[in-house]
mmCIF file of N, CA and C in Angstrom:
data_model
loop_
_atom_site.group_PDB
_atom_site.id
_atom_site.type_symbol
_atom_site.label_atom_id
_atom_site.label_comp_id
_atom_site.label_asym_id
_atom_site.label_seq_id
_atom_site.Cartn_x
_atom_site.Cartn_y
_atom_site.Cartn_z
ATOM 1 N N MET A 1 0.845 -1.186 0.000
ATOM 2 C CA MET A 1 0.000 0.000 0.000
ATOM 3 C C MET A 1 0.887 1.246 0.000
ATOM 4 N N ALA A 2 0.502 2.238 -0.755
ATOM 5 C CA ALA A 2 1.247 3.491 -0.826
ATOM 6 C C ALA A 2 1.184 4.214 0.509
ATOM 7 N N GLY A 3 2.221 5.010 0.790
ATOM 8 C CA GLY A 3 2.266 5.772 2.031
ATOM 9 C C GLY A 3 1.323 6.959 2.004
ATOM 10 N N PRO A 4 1.238 7.687 3.137
ATOM 11 C CA PRO A 4 0.301 8.809 3.225
ATOM 12 C C PRO A 4 0.717 10.037 2.419
ATOM 13 N N PHE A 5 1.979 10.079 1.978
ATOM 14 C CA PHE A 5 2.445 11.224 1.204
ATOM 15 C C PHE A 5 3.289 10.716 0.044
ATOM 16 N N ALA A 6 3.050 11.273 -1.130
ATOM 17 C CA ALA A 6 3.840 10.931 -2.307
ATOM 18 C C ALA A 6 3.973 12.186 -3.158
ATOM 19 N N THR A 7 5.088 12.294 -3.849
ATOM 20 C CA THR A 7 5.306 13.454 -4.709
ATOM 21 C C THR A 7 6.101 13.046 -5.946
ATOM 22 N N THR A 8 5.890 13.782 -7.014
ATOM 23 C CA THR A 8 6.637 13.570 -8.245
ATOM 24 C C THR A 8 6.702 14.899 -8.994
ATOM 25 N N VAL A 9 7.560 14.965 -9.983
ATOM 26 C CA VAL A 9 7.668 16.151 -10.827
ATOM 27 C C VAL A 9 7.397 15.752 -12.267
ATOM 28 N N MET A 10 6.431 16.437 -12.878
ATOM 29 C CA MET A 10 6.163 16.269 -14.303
ATOM 30 C C MET A 10 7.094 17.226 -15.055
ATOM 31 N N HIS A 11 7.739 16.747 -16.100
ATOM 32 C CA HIS A 11 8.593 17.584 -16.946
ATOM 33 C C HIS A 11 7.871 17.789 -18.273
ATOM 34 N N LEU A 12 7.706 19.056 -18.660
ATOM 35 C CA LEU A 12 6.961 19.407 -19.863
ATOM 36 C C LEU A 12 7.785 20.312 -20.755
ATOM 37 N N SER A 13 7.603 20.173 -22.033
ATOM 38 C CA SER A 13 8.139 21.115 -23.002
ATOM 39 C C SER A 13 6.945 21.821 -23.626
ATOM 40 N N THR A 14 6.800 23.120 -23.355
ATOM 41 C CA THR A 14 5.612 23.849 -23.782
ATOM 42 C C THR A 14 5.768 24.522 -25.140
ATOM 43 N N GLY A 15 6.932 24.468 -25.742
ATOM 44 C CA GLY A 15 7.109 24.988 -27.086
ATOM 45 C C GLY A 15 7.441 26.461 -27.140
ATOM 46 N N SER A 16 7.299 27.039 -28.324
ATOM 47 C CA SER A 16 7.764 28.405 -28.572
ATOM 48 C C SER A 16 6.631 29.424 -28.658
ATOM 49 N N VAL A 17 5.442 29.053 -28.213
ATOM 50 C CA VAL A 17 4.307 29.979 -28.176
ATOM 51 C C VAL A 17 3.642 29.869 -26.809
ATOM 52 N N GLU A 18 2.851 30.873 -26.461
ATOM 53 C CA GLU A 18 2.096 30.808 -25.218
ATOM 54 C C GLU A 18 1.149 29.629 -25.280
ATOM 55 N N THR A 19 1.034 28.898 -24.165
ATOM 56 C CA THR A 19 0.242 27.673 -24.205
ATOM 57 C C THR A 19 -0.583 27.468 -22.943
ATOM 58 N N VAL A 20 -1.609 26.670 -23.113
ATOM 59 C CA VAL A 20 -2.379 26.109 -22.012
ATOM 60 C C VAL A 20 -2.283 24.595 -22.205
ATOM 61 N N THR A 21 -1.635 23.920 -21.264
ATOM 62 C CA THR A 21 -1.366 22.490 -21.384
ATOM 63 C C THR A 21 -2.202 21.721 -20.364
ATOM 64 N N ASP A 22 -2.994 20.776 -20.837
ATOM 65 C CA ASP A 22 -3.849 19.968 -19.969
ATOM 66 C C ASP A 22 -2.998 18.953 -19.205
ATOM 67 N N LEU A 23 -3.065 19.022 -17.882
ATOM 68 C CA LEU A 23 -2.294 18.134 -17.007
ATOM 69 C C LEU A 23 -3.154 17.040 -16.387
ATOM 70 N N THR A 24 -4.443 17.040 -16.680
ATOM 71 C CA THR A 24 -5.382 16.179 -15.965
ATOM 72 C C THR A 24 -5.007 14.699 -16.052
ATOM 73 N N ALA A 25 -4.695 14.209 -17.225
ATOM 74 C CA ALA A 25 -4.352 12.788 -17.375
ATOM 75 C C ALA A 25 -3.107 12.440 -16.559
ATOM 76 N N GLY A 26 -2.121 13.318 -16.555
ATOM 77 C CA GLY A 26 -0.917 13.086 -15.764
ATOM 78 C C GLY A 26 -1.207 13.082 -14.275
ATOM 79 N N CYS A 27 -2.117 13.950 -13.848
ATOM 80 C CA CYS A 27 -2.524 13.978 -12.434
ATOM 81 C C CYS A 27 -3.235 12.684 -12.066
ATOM 82 N N GLU A 28 -4.125 12.223 -12.940
ATOM 83 C CA GLU A 28 -4.858 10.984 -12.682
ATOM 84 C C GLU A 28 -3.915 9.782 -12.624
ATOM 85 N N GLN A 29 -2.929 9.748 -13.513
ATOM 86 C CA GLN A 29 -1.973 8.637 -13.498
ATOM 87 C C GLN A 29 -1.158 8.655 -12.212
ATOM 88 N N PHE A 30 -0.724 9.827 -11.796
ATOM 89 C CA PHE A 30 0.021 9.943 -10.542
ATOM 90 C C PHE A 30 -0.814 9.415 -9.380
ATOM 91 N N LEU A 31 -2.098 9.784 -9.327
ATOM 92 C CA LEU A 31 -2.964 9.326 -8.232
ATOM 93 C C LEU A 31 -3.178 7.819 -8.270
ATOM 94 N N THR A 32 -3.270 7.240 -9.453
ATOM 95 C CA THR A 32 -3.386 5.786 -9.570
ATOM 96 C C THR A 32 -2.192 5.110 -8.909
ATOM 97 N N ASP A 33 -1.006 5.666 -9.123
ATOM 98 C CA ASP A 33 0.220 5.091 -8.573
ATOM 99 C C ASP A 33 0.417 5.434 -7.098
ATOM 100 N N ALA A 34 -0.014 6.623 -6.664
ATOM 101 C CA ALA A 34 0.370 7.137 -5.350
ATOM 102 C C ALA A 34 -0.693 7.043 -4.266
ATOM 103 N N SER A 35 -1.960 7.018 -4.632
ATOM 104 C CA SER A 35 -2.997 7.173 -3.612
ATOM 105 C C SER A 35 -3.371 5.881 -2.892
ATOM 106 N N GLY A 36 -3.119 4.754 -3.503
ATOM 107 C CA GLY A 36 -3.556 3.504 -2.893
ATOM 108 C C GLY A 36 -5.062 3.441 -2.735
ATOM 109 N N GLY A 37 -5.798 4.210 -3.566
ATOM 110 C CA GLY A 37 -7.250 4.216 -3.507
ATOM 111 C C GLY A 37 -7.836 5.010 -2.349
ATOM 112 N N ARG A 38 -6.986 5.772 -1.669
ATOM 113 C CA ARG A 38 -7.436 6.528 -0.498
ATOM 114 C C ARG A 38 -7.983 7.898 -0.868
ATOM 115 N N ASP A 39 -8.734 8.467 0.070
ATOM 116 C CA ASP A 39 -9.153 9.866 -0.006
ATOM 117 C C ASP A 39 -7.968 10.736 0.391
ATOM 118 N N GLY A 40 -7.959 11.962 -0.082
ATOM 119 C CA GLY A 40 -6.894 12.885 0.300
ATOM 120 C C GLY A 40 -6.955 14.152 -0.512
ATOM 121 N N LEU A 41 -5.796 14.752 -0.669
ATOM 122 C CA LEU A 41 -5.664 15.999 -1.416
ATOM 123 C C LEU A 41 -4.520 15.886 -2.413
ATOM 124 N N LEU A 42 -4.737 16.451 -3.591
ATOM 125 C CA LEU A 42 -3.677 16.561 -4.596
ATOM 126 C C LEU A 42 -3.280 18.021 -4.692
ATOM 127 N N SER A 43 -2.008 18.286 -4.480
ATOM 128 C CA SER A 43 -1.457 19.626 -4.671
ATOM 129 C C SER A 43 -0.735 19.655 -6.012
ATOM 130 N N VAL A 44 -1.006 20.699 -6.790
ATOM 131 C CA VAL A 44 -0.356 20.892 -8.090
ATOM 132 C C VAL A 44 0.351 22.235 -8.022
ATOM 133 N N PHE A 45 1.667 22.242 -8.259
ATOM 134 C CA PHE A 45 2.460 23.462 -8.094
ATOM 135 C C PHE A 45 3.438 23.619 -9.253
ATOM 136 N N ALA A 46 3.433 24.804 -9.868
ATOM 137 C CA ALA A 46 4.385 25.135 -10.938
ATOM 138 C C ALA A 46 5.443 26.073 -10.362
ATOM 139 N N PRO A 47 6.682 25.606 -10.194
ATOM 140 C CA PRO A 47 7.724 26.435 -9.597
ATOM 141 C C PRO A 47 8.366 27.407 -10.602
ATOM 142 N N HIS A 48 7.525 28.227 -11.193
ATOM 143 C CA HIS A 48 8.000 29.177 -12.198
ATOM 144 C C HIS A 48 7.365 30.538 -11.943
ATOM 145 N N THR A 49 8.077 31.600 -12.241
ATOM 146 C CA THR A 49 7.546 32.951 -12.018
ATOM 147 C C THR A 49 6.727 33.464 -13.192
ATOM 148 N N THR A 50 6.612 32.674 -14.245
ATOM 149 C CA THR A 50 5.856 33.110 -15.425
ATOM 150 C C THR A 50 4.866 32.055 -15.889
ATOM 151 N N ALA A 51 4.355 31.246 -14.969
ATOM 152 C CA ALA A 51 3.378 30.221 -15.326
ATOM 153 C C ALA A 51 2.422 30.020 -14.157
ATOM 154 N N GLY A 52 1.241 29.497 -14.454
ATOM 155 C CA GLY A 52 0.257 29.262 -13.411
ATOM 156 C C GLY A 52 -0.561 28.016 -13.682
ATOM 157 N N ILE A 53 -1.399 27.673 -12.703
ATOM 158 C CA ILE A 53 -2.283 26.517 -12.797
ATOM 159 C C ILE A 53 -3.719 27.024 -12.865
ATOM 160 N N ALA A 54 -4.457 26.583 -13.864
ATOM 161 C CA ALA A 54 -5.857 26.996 -14.035
ATOM 162 C C ALA A 54 -6.747 25.758 -14.109
ATOM 163 N N VAL A 55 -7.990 25.923 -13.685
ATOM 164 C CA VAL A 55 -9.007 24.887 -13.818
ATOM 165 C C VAL A 55 -10.024 25.418 -14.812
ATOM 166 N N ILE A 56 -10.034 24.825 -16.005
ATOM 167 C CA ILE A 56 -10.908 25.297 -17.077
ATOM 168 C C ILE A 56 -11.425 24.109 -17.880
ATOM 169 N N GLU A 57 -12.425 24.368 -18.690
ATOM 170 C CA GLU A 57 -12.869 23.390 -19.677
ATOM 171 C C GLU A 57 -11.888 23.483 -20.849
ATOM 172 N N THR A 58 -11.461 22.344 -21.349
ATOM 173 C CA THR A 58 -10.540 22.346 -22.489
ATOM 174 C C THR A 58 -11.228 21.788 -23.724
ATOM 175 N N GLY A 59 -10.673 22.119 -24.885
ATOM 176 C CA GLY A 59 -11.164 21.575 -26.134
ATOM 177 C C GLY A 59 -12.327 22.315 -26.752
ATOM 178 N N ALA A 60 -12.810 23.355 -26.100
ATOM 179 C CA ALA A 60 -13.953 24.105 -26.641
ATOM 180 C C ALA A 60 -13.579 25.556 -26.935
ATOM 181 N N GLY A 61 -12.280 25.826 -27.047
ATOM 182 C CA GLY A 61 -11.824 27.182 -27.321
ATOM 183 C C GLY A 61 -11.461 27.977 -26.085
ATOM 184 N N THR A 62 -11.670 27.397 -24.906
ATOM 185 C CA THR A 62 -11.393 28.126 -23.665
ATOM 186 C C THR A 62 -9.917 28.452 -23.507
ATOM 187 N N GLU A 63 -9.053 27.574 -23.999
ATOM 188 C CA GLU A 63 -7.620 27.829 -23.891
ATOM 189 C C GLU A 63 -7.265 29.144 -24.597
ATOM 190 N N GLU A 64 -7.768 29.298 -25.823
ATOM 191 C CA GLU A 64 -7.500 30.520 -26.585
ATOM 192 C C GLU A 64 -8.167 31.727 -25.922
ATOM 193 N N ASP A 65 -9.381 31.524 -25.383
ATOM 194 C CA ASP A 65 -10.071 32.613 -24.688
ATOM 195 C C ASP A 65 -9.274 33.081 -23.480
ATOM 196 N N LEU A 66 -8.715 32.141 -22.731
ATOM 197 C CA LEU A 66 -7.922 32.506 -21.555
ATOM 198 C C LEU A 66 -6.680 33.296 -21.961
ATOM 199 N N LEU A 67 -5.956 32.821 -22.964
ATOM 200 C CA LEU A 67 -4.755 33.541 -23.410
ATOM 201 C C LEU A 67 -5.120 34.917 -23.958
ATOM 202 N N SER A 68 -6.220 35.013 -24.692
ATOM 203 C CA SER A 68 -6.685 36.301 -25.211
ATOM 204 C C SER A 68 -7.047 37.253 -24.085
ATOM 205 N N THR A 69 -7.713 36.749 -23.070
ATOM 206 C CA THR A 69 -8.078 37.577 -21.920
ATOM 207 C C THR A 69 -6.841 38.088 -21.200
ATOM 208 N N LEU A 70 -5.853 37.230 -21.034
ATOM 209 C CA LEU A 70 -4.603 37.667 -20.393
ATOM 210 C C LEU A 70 -3.922 38.752 -21.215
ATOM 211 N N HIS A 71 -3.965 38.635 -22.546
ATOM 212 C CA HIS A 71 -3.395 39.686 -23.403
ATOM 213 C C HIS A 71 -4.170 40.989 -23.276
ATOM 214 N N HIS A 72 -5.488 40.882 -23.147
ATOM 215 C CA HIS A 72 -6.304 42.086 -22.986
ATOM 216 C C HIS A 72 -6.010 42.767 -21.643
ATOM 217 N N LEU A 73 -5.931 41.981 -20.581
ATOM 218 C CA LEU A 73 -5.672 42.534 -19.249
ATOM 219 C C LEU A 73 -4.219 42.968 -19.072
ATOM 220 N N LEU A 74 -3.309 42.216 -19.683
ATOM 221 C CA LEU A 74 -1.869 42.441 -19.524
ATOM 222 C C LEU A 74 -1.211 42.524 -20.899
ATOM 223 N N PRO A 75 -1.331 43.662 -21.580
ATOM 224 C CA PRO A 75 -0.758 43.774 -22.933
ATOM 225 C C PRO A 75 0.764 43.578 -22.942
ATOM 226 N N ALA A 76 1.245 42.959 -23.988
ATOM 227 C CA ALA A 76 2.689 42.732 -24.152
ATOM 228 C C ALA A 76 3.301 43.947 -24.842
ATOM 229 N N ASP A 77 3.532 44.997 -24.058
ATOM 230 C CA ASP A 77 4.135 46.206 -24.610
ATOM 231 C C ASP A 77 5.206 46.720 -23.665
ATOM 232 N N ASP A 78 5.615 47.967 -23.829
ATOM 233 C CA ASP A 78 6.752 48.487 -23.063
ATOM 234 C C ASP A 78 6.358 49.178 -21.759
ATOM 235 N N ARG A 79 5.147 48.976 -21.262
ATOM 236 C CA ARG A 79 4.701 49.626 -20.021
ATOM 237 C C ARG A 79 5.278 49.006 -18.756
ATOM 238 N N TRP A 80 5.859 47.825 -18.839
ATOM 239 C CA TRP A 80 6.256 47.062 -17.666
ATOM 240 C C TRP A 80 7.612 47.474 -17.123
ATOM 241 N N CYS A 81 7.723 47.540 -15.824
ATOM 242 C CA CYS A 81 8.984 47.899 -15.170
ATOM 243 C C CYS A 81 10.026 46.791 -15.293
ATOM 244 N N HIS A 82 9.578 45.554 -15.230
ATOM 245 C CA HIS A 82 10.506 44.433 -15.358
ATOM 246 C C HIS A 82 11.120 44.490 -16.755
ATOM 247 N N ALA A 83 12.420 44.517 -16.810
ATOM 248 C CA ALA A 83 13.121 44.691 -18.093
ATOM 249 C C ALA A 83 12.843 43.540 -19.052
ATOM 250 N N SER A 84 12.512 43.890 -20.283
ATOM 251 C CA SER A 84 12.276 42.856 -21.288
ATOM 252 C C SER A 84 13.420 42.758 -22.288
ATOM 253 N N HIS A 85 14.366 43.699 -22.238
ATOM 254 C CA HIS A 85 15.444 43.668 -23.226
ATOM 255 C C HIS A 85 16.296 42.409 -23.104
ATOM 256 N N ALA A 86 16.403 41.850 -21.915
ATOM 257 C CA ALA A 86 17.204 40.639 -21.740
ATOM 258 C C ALA A 86 16.536 39.427 -22.389
ATOM 259 N N HIS A 87 15.244 39.514 -22.640
ATOM 260 C CA HIS A 87 14.520 38.390 -23.210
ATOM 261 C C HIS A 87 14.186 38.599 -24.690
ATOM 262 N N ASP A 88 14.618 39.706 -25.243
ATOM 263 C CA ASP A 88 14.423 40.001 -26.662
ATOM 264 C C ASP A 88 12.966 39.968 -27.100
ATOM 265 N N ARG A 89 12.076 40.364 -26.219
ATOM 266 C CA ARG A 89 10.693 40.528 -26.647
ATOM 267 C C ARG A 89 10.012 41.534 -25.726
ATOM 268 N N PRO A 90 9.238 42.419 -26.320
ATOM 269 C CA PRO A 90 8.568 43.439 -25.522
ATOM 270 C C PRO A 90 7.496 42.835 -24.616
ATOM 271 N N GLY A 91 7.327 43.435 -23.480
ATOM 272 C CA GLY A 91 6.249 43.031 -22.595
ATOM 273 C C GLY A 91 6.514 41.821 -21.742
ATOM 274 N N HIS A 92 7.762 41.391 -21.636
ATOM 275 C CA HIS A 92 8.048 40.210 -20.823
ATOM 276 C C HIS A 92 7.660 40.432 -19.359
ATOM 277 N N GLY A 93 7.648 41.669 -18.914
ATOM 278 C CA GLY A 93 7.240 41.961 -17.544
ATOM 279 C C GLY A 93 5.836 41.468 -17.251
ATOM 280 N N ARG A 94 4.967 41.481 -18.242
ATOM 281 C CA ARG A 94 3.602 40.977 -18.056
ATOM 282 C C ARG A 94 3.598 39.514 -17.647
ATOM 283 N N ASP A 95 4.559 38.741 -18.176
ATOM 284 C CA ASP A 95 4.621 37.320 -17.854
ATOM 285 C C ASP A 95 4.828 37.095 -16.357
ATOM 286 N N HIS A 96 5.518 38.051 -15.722
ATOM 287 C CA HIS A 96 5.782 37.937 -14.291
ATOM 288 C C HIS A 96 4.582 38.371 -13.446
ATOM 289 N N VAL A 97 3.590 38.987 -14.080
ATOM 290 C CA VAL A 97 2.365 39.381 -13.386
ATOM 291 C C VAL A 97 1.293 38.294 -13.528
ATOM 292 N N VAL A 98 1.394 37.482 -14.559
ATOM 293 C CA VAL A 98 0.397 36.435 -14.814
ATOM 294 C C VAL A 98 0.127 35.572 -13.580
ATOM 295 N N PRO A 99 1.152 35.110 -12.826
ATOM 296 C CA PRO A 99 0.851 34.254 -11.671
ATOM 297 C C PRO A 99 0.044 34.940 -10.560
ATOM 298 N N ALA A 100 -0.062 36.255 -10.593
ATOM 299 C CA ALA A 100 -0.945 36.932 -9.634
ATOM 300 C C ALA A 100 -2.407 36.727 -10.018
ATOM 301 N N LEU A 101 -2.676 36.492 -11.295
ATOM 302 C CA LEU A 101 -4.033 36.252 -11.787
ATOM 303 C C LEU A 101 -4.322 34.761 -11.974
ATOM 304 N N VAL A 102 -3.324 34.019 -12.390
ATOM 305 C CA VAL A 102 -3.414 32.571 -12.547
ATOM 306 C C VAL A 102 -2.346 31.999 -11.622
ATOM 307 N N PRO A 103 -2.713 31.697 -10.375
ATOM 308 C CA PRO A 103 -1.707 31.309 -9.371
ATOM 309 C C PRO A 103 -0.917 30.068 -9.777
ATOM 310 N N PRO A 104 0.281 29.921 -9.255
ATOM 311 C CA PRO A 104 1.111 28.775 -9.620
ATOM 312 C C PRO A 104 0.759 27.501 -8.859
ATOM 313 N N HIS A 105 -0.382 27.489 -8.176
ATOM 314 C CA HIS A 105 -0.732 26.328 -7.361
ATOM 315 C C HIS A 105 -2.244 26.124 -7.320
ATOM 316 N N ALA A 106 -2.626 24.880 -7.037
ATOM 317 C CA ALA A 106 -4.033 24.552 -6.815
ATOM 318 C C ALA A 106 -4.073 23.250 -6.026
ATOM 319 N N THR A 107 -5.133 23.075 -5.254
ATOM 320 C CA THR A 107 -5.327 21.859 -4.464
ATOM 321 C C THR A 107 -6.682 21.261 -4.816
ATOM 322 N N PHE A 108 -6.711 19.934 -4.965
ATOM 323 C CA PHE A 108 -7.911 19.242 -5.418
ATOM 324 C C PHE A 108 -8.266 18.098 -4.486
ATOM 325 N N PRO A 109 -9.573 17.860 -4.288
ATOM 326 C CA PRO A 109 -9.978 16.705 -3.489
ATOM 327 C C PRO A 109 -9.769 15.410 -4.272
ATOM 328 N N VAL A 110 -9.410 14.381 -3.527
ATOM 329 C CA VAL A 110 -9.250 13.040 -4.085
ATOM 330 C C VAL A 110 -10.162 12.117 -3.282
ATOM 331 N N VAL A 111 -11.028 11.404 -3.963
ATOM 332 C CA VAL A 111 -11.964 10.483 -3.319
ATOM 333 C C VAL A 111 -11.731 9.094 -3.897
ATOM 334 N N ALA A 112 -11.435 8.158 -3.009
ATOM 335 C CA ALA A 112 -11.167 6.775 -3.420
ATOM 336 C C ALA A 112 -10.076 6.716 -4.496
ATOM 337 N N GLY A 113 -9.075 7.571 -4.347
ATOM 338 C CA GLY A 113 -7.936 7.556 -5.260
ATOM 339 C C GLY A 113 -8.137 8.270 -6.578
ATOM 340 N N ARG A 114 -9.284 8.933 -6.746
ATOM 341 C CA ARG A 114 -9.581 9.611 -8.018
ATOM 342 C C ARG A 114 -9.820 11.090 -7.798
ATOM 343 N N LEU A 115 -9.447 11.891 -8.775
ATOM 344 C CA LEU A 115 -9.733 13.324 -8.715
ATOM 345 C C LEU A 115 -11.230 13.549 -8.601
ATOM 346 N N ALA A 116 -11.630 14.399 -7.678
ATOM 347 C CA ALA A 116 -13.057 14.719 -7.507
ATOM 348 C C ALA A 116 -13.300 16.119 -8.057
ATOM 349 N N ILE A 117 -13.166 16.233 -9.387
ATOM 350 C CA ILE A 117 -13.401 17.514 -10.057
ATOM 351 C C ILE A 117 -14.613 17.358 -10.965
ATOM 352 N N GLY A 118 -15.119 18.484 -11.449
ATOM 353 C CA GLY A 118 -16.302 18.469 -12.296
ATOM 354 C C GLY A 118 -16.062 17.813 -13.642
ATOM 355 N N SER A 119 -17.139 17.388 -14.271
ATOM 356 C CA SER A 119 -17.078 16.677 -15.551
ATOM 357 C C SER A 119 -16.324 17.449 -16.618
ATOM 358 N N TRP A 120 -16.465 18.766 -16.630
ATOM 359 C CA TRP A 120 -15.859 19.580 -17.681
ATOM 360 C C TRP A 120 -14.606 20.298 -17.213
ATOM 361 N N GLN A 121 -14.161 20.014 -16.002
ATOM 362 C CA GLN A 121 -12.980 20.695 -15.479
ATOM 363 C C GLN A 121 -11.710 19.928 -15.835
ATOM 364 N N SER A 122 -10.705 20.679 -16.240
ATOM 365 C CA SER A 122 -9.377 20.136 -16.488
ATOM 366 C C SER A 122 -8.369 20.973 -15.726
ATOM 367 N N ILE A 123 -7.289 20.336 -15.316
ATOM 368 C CA ILE A 123 -6.202 21.014 -14.620
ATOM 369 C C ILE A 123 -5.158 21.359 -15.675
ATOM 370 N N CYS A 124 -4.834 22.658 -15.791
ATOM 371 C CA CYS A 124 -3.966 23.105 -16.886
ATOM 372 C C CYS A 124 -2.813 23.966 -16.398
ATOM 373 N N LEU A 125 -1.692 23.843 -17.082
ATOM 374 C CA LEU A 125 -0.568 24.756 -16.910
ATOM 375 C C LEU A 125 -0.740 25.878 -17.926
ATOM 376 N N VAL A 126 -0.717 27.123 -17.444
ATOM 377 C CA VAL A 126 -0.805 28.298 -18.311
ATOM 378 C C VAL A 126 0.592 28.899 -18.370
ATOM 379 N N ASP A 127 1.184 28.883 -19.555
ATOM 380 C CA ASP A 127 2.563 29.345 -19.739
ATOM 381 C C ASP A 127 2.584 30.461 -20.774
ATOM 382 N N THR A 128 2.863 31.677 -20.322
ATOM 383 C CA THR A 128 2.887 32.822 -21.242
ATOM 384 C C THR A 128 4.301 33.231 -21.643
ATOM 385 N N ASN A 129 5.292 32.445 -21.266
ATOM 386 C CA ASN A 129 6.678 32.798 -21.546
ATOM 387 C C ASN A 129 7.315 31.780 -22.487
ATOM 388 N N PRO A 130 7.190 31.988 -23.793
ATOM 389 C CA PRO A 130 7.762 31.025 -24.735
ATOM 390 C C PRO A 130 9.291 31.011 -24.737
ATOM 391 N N ALA A 131 9.914 31.965 -24.073
ATOM 392 C CA ALA A 131 11.379 31.971 -23.992
ATOM 393 C C ALA A 131 11.890 30.875 -23.059
ATOM 394 N N ASN A 132 11.015 30.331 -22.222
ATOM 395 C CA ASN A 132 11.382 29.242 -21.317
ATOM 396 C C ASN A 132 10.401 28.101 -21.531
ATOM 397 N N SER A 133 10.714 27.206 -22.443
ATOM 398 C CA SER A 133 9.759 26.161 -22.806
ATOM 399 C C SER A 133 9.886 24.896 -21.972
ATOM 400 N N GLU A 134 10.923 24.775 -21.166
ATOM 401 C CA GLU A 134 11.074 23.592 -20.316
ATOM 402 C C GLU A 134 10.476 23.899 -18.956
ATOM 403 N N ARG A 135 9.399 23.192 -18.624
ATOM 404 C CA ARG A 135 8.641 23.473 -17.403
ATOM 405 C C ARG A 135 8.540 22.235 -16.528
ATOM 406 N N GLN A 136 8.340 22.495 -15.245
ATOM 407 C CA GLN A 136 8.113 21.434 -14.277
ATOM 408 C C GLN A 136 6.826 21.720 -13.543
ATOM 409 N N VAL A 137 6.136 20.674 -13.163
ATOM 410 C CA VAL A 137 4.961 20.793 -12.311
ATOM 411 C C VAL A 137 5.087 19.715 -11.237
ATOM 412 N N ARG A 138 5.058 20.146 -9.974
ATOM 413 C CA ARG A 138 5.156 19.199 -8.863
ATOM 414 C C ARG A 138 3.762 18.752 -8.455
ATOM 415 N N LEU A 139 3.572 17.434 -8.379
ATOM 416 C CA LEU A 139 2.335 16.839 -7.915
ATOM 417 C C LEU A 139 2.615 16.195 -6.557
ATOM 418 N N SER A 140 1.771 16.485 -5.571
ATOM 419 C CA SER A 140 1.937 15.889 -4.246
ATOM 420 C C SER A 140 0.579 15.395 -3.760
ATOM 421 N N PHE A 141 0.565 14.143 -3.282
ATOM 422 C CA PHE A 141 -0.649 13.558 -2.735
ATOM 423 C C PHE A 141 -0.494 13.381 -1.246
ATOM 424 N N LEU A 142 -1.489 13.832 -0.501
ATOM 425 C CA LEU A 142 -1.533 13.623 0.943
ATOM 426 C C LEU A 142 -2.842 12.923 1.246
ATOM 427 N N GLY A 143 -2.759 11.726 1.805
ATOM 428 C CA GLY A 143 -3.981 10.975 2.069
ATOM 429 C C GLY A 143 -3.857 10.019 3.219
#
């Protein structure tokens, strides 16, 4: 039987454009291996200053809507104090504000070893910094 605490790190390559990456299947696989069928909590954490964790419906255009909304709220231009010249693209400072709106963490209930989320909910990594395409997401189960 699995112990009361388990953790792993998912390694992702998000590519050269802003992305919303569905992590739900990876979370479910981790729970199959780690939960021992127990109730508990799943913590999902992205240790990056330019990425966050969102719970959204995927596959119906919501990913593009979310990225568009972030662009509307946080335009990629020269208004940001955080220097963008080191990253060779204007507006990189906005990427560092994204985690204030899309936090880098979320916690989910686990019932009988399975995610207890809504039918249309998916757990996603929101990455607005294509200059850093190698990402990690830490999954931790406490049960």
